PDB file of C-alpha atoms in Angstrom:
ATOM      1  CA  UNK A   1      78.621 114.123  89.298  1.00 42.00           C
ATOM      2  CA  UNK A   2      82.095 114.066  90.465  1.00 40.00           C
ATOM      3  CA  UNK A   3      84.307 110.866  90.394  1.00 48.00           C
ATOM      4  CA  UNK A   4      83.350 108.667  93.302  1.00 48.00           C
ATOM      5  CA  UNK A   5      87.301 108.750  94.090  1.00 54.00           C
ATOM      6  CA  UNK A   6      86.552 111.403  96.082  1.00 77.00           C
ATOM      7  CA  UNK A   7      84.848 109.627  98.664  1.00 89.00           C
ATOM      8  CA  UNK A   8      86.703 107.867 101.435  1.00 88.00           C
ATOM      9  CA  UNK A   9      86.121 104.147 101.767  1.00 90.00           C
ATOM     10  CA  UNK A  10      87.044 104.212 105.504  1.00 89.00           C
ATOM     11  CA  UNK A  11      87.089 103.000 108.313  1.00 91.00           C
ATOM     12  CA  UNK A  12      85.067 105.118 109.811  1.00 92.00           C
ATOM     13  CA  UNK A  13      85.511 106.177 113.575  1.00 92.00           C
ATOM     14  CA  UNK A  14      83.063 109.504 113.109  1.00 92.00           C
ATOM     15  CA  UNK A  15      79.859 109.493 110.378  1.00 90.00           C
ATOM     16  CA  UNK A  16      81.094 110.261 107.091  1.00 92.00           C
ATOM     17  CA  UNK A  17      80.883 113.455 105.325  1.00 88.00           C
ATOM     18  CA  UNK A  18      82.414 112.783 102.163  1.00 91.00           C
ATOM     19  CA  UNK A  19      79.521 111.042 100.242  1.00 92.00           C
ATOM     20  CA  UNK A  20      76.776 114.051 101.337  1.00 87.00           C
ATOM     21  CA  UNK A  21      78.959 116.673  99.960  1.00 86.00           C
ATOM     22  CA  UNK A  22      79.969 114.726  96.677  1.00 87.00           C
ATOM     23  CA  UNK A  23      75.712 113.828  95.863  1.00 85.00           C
ATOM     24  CA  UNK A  24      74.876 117.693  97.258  1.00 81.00           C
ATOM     25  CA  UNK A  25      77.389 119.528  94.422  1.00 80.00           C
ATOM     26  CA  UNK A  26      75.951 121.138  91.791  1.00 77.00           C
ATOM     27  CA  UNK A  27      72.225 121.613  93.822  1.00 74.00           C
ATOM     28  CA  UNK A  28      70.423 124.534  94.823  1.00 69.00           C
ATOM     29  CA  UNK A  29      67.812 124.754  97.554  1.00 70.00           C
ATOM     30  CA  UNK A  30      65.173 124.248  95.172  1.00 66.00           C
ATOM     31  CA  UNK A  31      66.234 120.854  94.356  1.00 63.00           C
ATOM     32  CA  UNK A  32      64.097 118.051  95.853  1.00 70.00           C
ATOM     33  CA  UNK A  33      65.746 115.645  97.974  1.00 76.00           C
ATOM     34  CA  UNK A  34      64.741 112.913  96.054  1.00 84.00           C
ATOM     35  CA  UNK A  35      67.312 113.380  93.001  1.00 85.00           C
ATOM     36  CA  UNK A  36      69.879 113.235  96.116  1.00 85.00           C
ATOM     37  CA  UNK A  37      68.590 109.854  96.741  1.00 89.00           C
ATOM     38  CA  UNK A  38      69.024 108.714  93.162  1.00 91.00           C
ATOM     39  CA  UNK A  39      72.263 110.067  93.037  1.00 91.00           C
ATOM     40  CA  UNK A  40      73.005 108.134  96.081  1.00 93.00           C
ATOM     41  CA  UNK A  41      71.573 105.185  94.765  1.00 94.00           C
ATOM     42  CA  UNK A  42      73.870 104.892  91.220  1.00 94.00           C
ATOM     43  CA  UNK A  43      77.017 106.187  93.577  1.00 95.00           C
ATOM     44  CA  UNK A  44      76.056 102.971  95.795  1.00 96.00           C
ATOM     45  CA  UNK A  45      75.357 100.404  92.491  1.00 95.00           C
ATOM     46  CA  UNK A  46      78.802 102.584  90.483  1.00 95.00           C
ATOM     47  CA  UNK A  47      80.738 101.087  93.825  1.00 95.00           C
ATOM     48  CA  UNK A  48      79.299  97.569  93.247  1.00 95.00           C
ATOM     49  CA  UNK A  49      79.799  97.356  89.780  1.00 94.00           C
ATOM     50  CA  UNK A  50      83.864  98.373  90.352  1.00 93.00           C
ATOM     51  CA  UNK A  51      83.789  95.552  92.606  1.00 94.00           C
ATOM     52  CA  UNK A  52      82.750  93.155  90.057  1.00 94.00           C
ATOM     53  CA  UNK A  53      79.757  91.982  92.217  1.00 94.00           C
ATOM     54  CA  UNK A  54      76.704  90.833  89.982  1.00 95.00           C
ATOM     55  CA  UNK A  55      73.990  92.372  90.999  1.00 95.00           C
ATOM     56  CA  UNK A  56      69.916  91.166  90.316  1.00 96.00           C
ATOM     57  CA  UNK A  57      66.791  93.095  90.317  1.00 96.00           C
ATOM     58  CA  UNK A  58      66.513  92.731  93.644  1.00 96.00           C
ATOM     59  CA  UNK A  59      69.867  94.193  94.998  1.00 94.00           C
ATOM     60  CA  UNK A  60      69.418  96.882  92.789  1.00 93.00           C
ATOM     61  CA  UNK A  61      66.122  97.665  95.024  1.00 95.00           C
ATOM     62  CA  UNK A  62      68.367  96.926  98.311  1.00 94.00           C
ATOM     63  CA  UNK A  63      71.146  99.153  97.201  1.00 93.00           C
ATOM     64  CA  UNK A  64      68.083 101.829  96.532  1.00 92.00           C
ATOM     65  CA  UNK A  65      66.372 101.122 100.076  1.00 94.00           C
ATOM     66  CA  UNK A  66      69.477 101.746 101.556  1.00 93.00           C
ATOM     67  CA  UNK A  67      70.036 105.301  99.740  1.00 91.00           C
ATOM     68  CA  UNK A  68      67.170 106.185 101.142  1.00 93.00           C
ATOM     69  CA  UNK A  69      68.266 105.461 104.941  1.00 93.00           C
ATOM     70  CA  UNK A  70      70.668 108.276 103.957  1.00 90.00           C
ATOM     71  CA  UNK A  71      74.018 108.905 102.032  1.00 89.00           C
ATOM     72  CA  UNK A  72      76.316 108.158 105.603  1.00 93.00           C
ATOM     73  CA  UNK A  73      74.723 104.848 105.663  1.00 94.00           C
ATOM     74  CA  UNK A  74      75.281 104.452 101.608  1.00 94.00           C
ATOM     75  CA  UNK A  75      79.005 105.354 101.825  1.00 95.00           C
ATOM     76  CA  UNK A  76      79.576 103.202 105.102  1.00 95.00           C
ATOM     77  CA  UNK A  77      78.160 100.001 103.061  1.00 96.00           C
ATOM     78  CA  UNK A  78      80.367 101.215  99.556  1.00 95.00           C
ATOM     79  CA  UNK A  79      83.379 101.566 101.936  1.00 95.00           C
ATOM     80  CA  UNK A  80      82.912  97.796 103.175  1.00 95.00           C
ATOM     81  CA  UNK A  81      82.472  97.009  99.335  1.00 95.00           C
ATOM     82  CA  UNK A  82      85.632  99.051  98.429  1.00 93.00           C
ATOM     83  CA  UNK A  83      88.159  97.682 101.237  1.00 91.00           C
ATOM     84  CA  UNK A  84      86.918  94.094 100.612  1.00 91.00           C
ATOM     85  CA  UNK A  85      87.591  94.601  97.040  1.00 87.00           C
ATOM     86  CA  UNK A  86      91.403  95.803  97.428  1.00 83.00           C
ATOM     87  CA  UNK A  87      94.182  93.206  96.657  1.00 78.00           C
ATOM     88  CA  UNK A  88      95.883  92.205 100.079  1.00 70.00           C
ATOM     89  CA  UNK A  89      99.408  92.299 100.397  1.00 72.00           C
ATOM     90  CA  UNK A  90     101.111  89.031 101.796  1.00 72.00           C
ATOM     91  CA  UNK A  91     104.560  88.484 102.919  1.00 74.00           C
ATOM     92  CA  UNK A  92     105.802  84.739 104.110  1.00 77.00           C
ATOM     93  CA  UNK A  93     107.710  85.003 106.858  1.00 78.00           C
ATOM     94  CA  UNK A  94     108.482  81.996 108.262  1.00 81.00           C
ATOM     95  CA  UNK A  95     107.179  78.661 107.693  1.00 84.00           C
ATOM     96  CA  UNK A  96     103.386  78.565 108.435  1.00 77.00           C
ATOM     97  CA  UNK A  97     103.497  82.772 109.216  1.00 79.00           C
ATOM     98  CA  UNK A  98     101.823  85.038 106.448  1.00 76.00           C
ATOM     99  CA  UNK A  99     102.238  89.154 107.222  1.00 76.00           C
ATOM    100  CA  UNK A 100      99.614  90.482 106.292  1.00 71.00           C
ATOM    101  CA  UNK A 101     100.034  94.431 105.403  1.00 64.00           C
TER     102      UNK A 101
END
């Protein structure tokens, strides 16, 4: 599977495409839907892991329950993880006024 890079992390103002066409590459017709799903699933727990979040048994089983509601939904949730995750620049301006950019 392609490098996850390719997949937007948002925001989102339409449903995302970028996630569906990354898990879909590679498939024929023939292939069930169900290796889409597991492909979703390690893309969603791959996004977690870069983010240094620890994750148990059972958010392993969340993270799967929520490839299954679909890969928009998946890449919606790894965008949150991914823009929470990215250093914020901050720029004092005054006393007592932070820019945040």
């Amino acid at each position: 599977m392609p490098d996850g890079d390719e997949v937007l992390p948002g925001p989102f103002d339409t449903e995302p495409l970028g996630l569906g066409r990354l898990l879909s590459e590679g498939f024929s017709p023939a292939v069930p839907g169900d290796e889409v799903v597991r492909r979703c699933e390690r893309w969603l727990v791959g996004v977690l892991d870069e983010a240094d979040v620890a994750l148990g048994a059972s958010d392993v089983e969340i993270a799967s329950l929520l490839a299954t509601e679909g890969w928009s939904v998946a890449q919606v949730v790894g965008g949150w993880v991914r823009r929470a995750a990215r250093p914020v620049a901050r720029e004092l301006v005054a006393p007592g006024v932070t820019r945040v950019g």
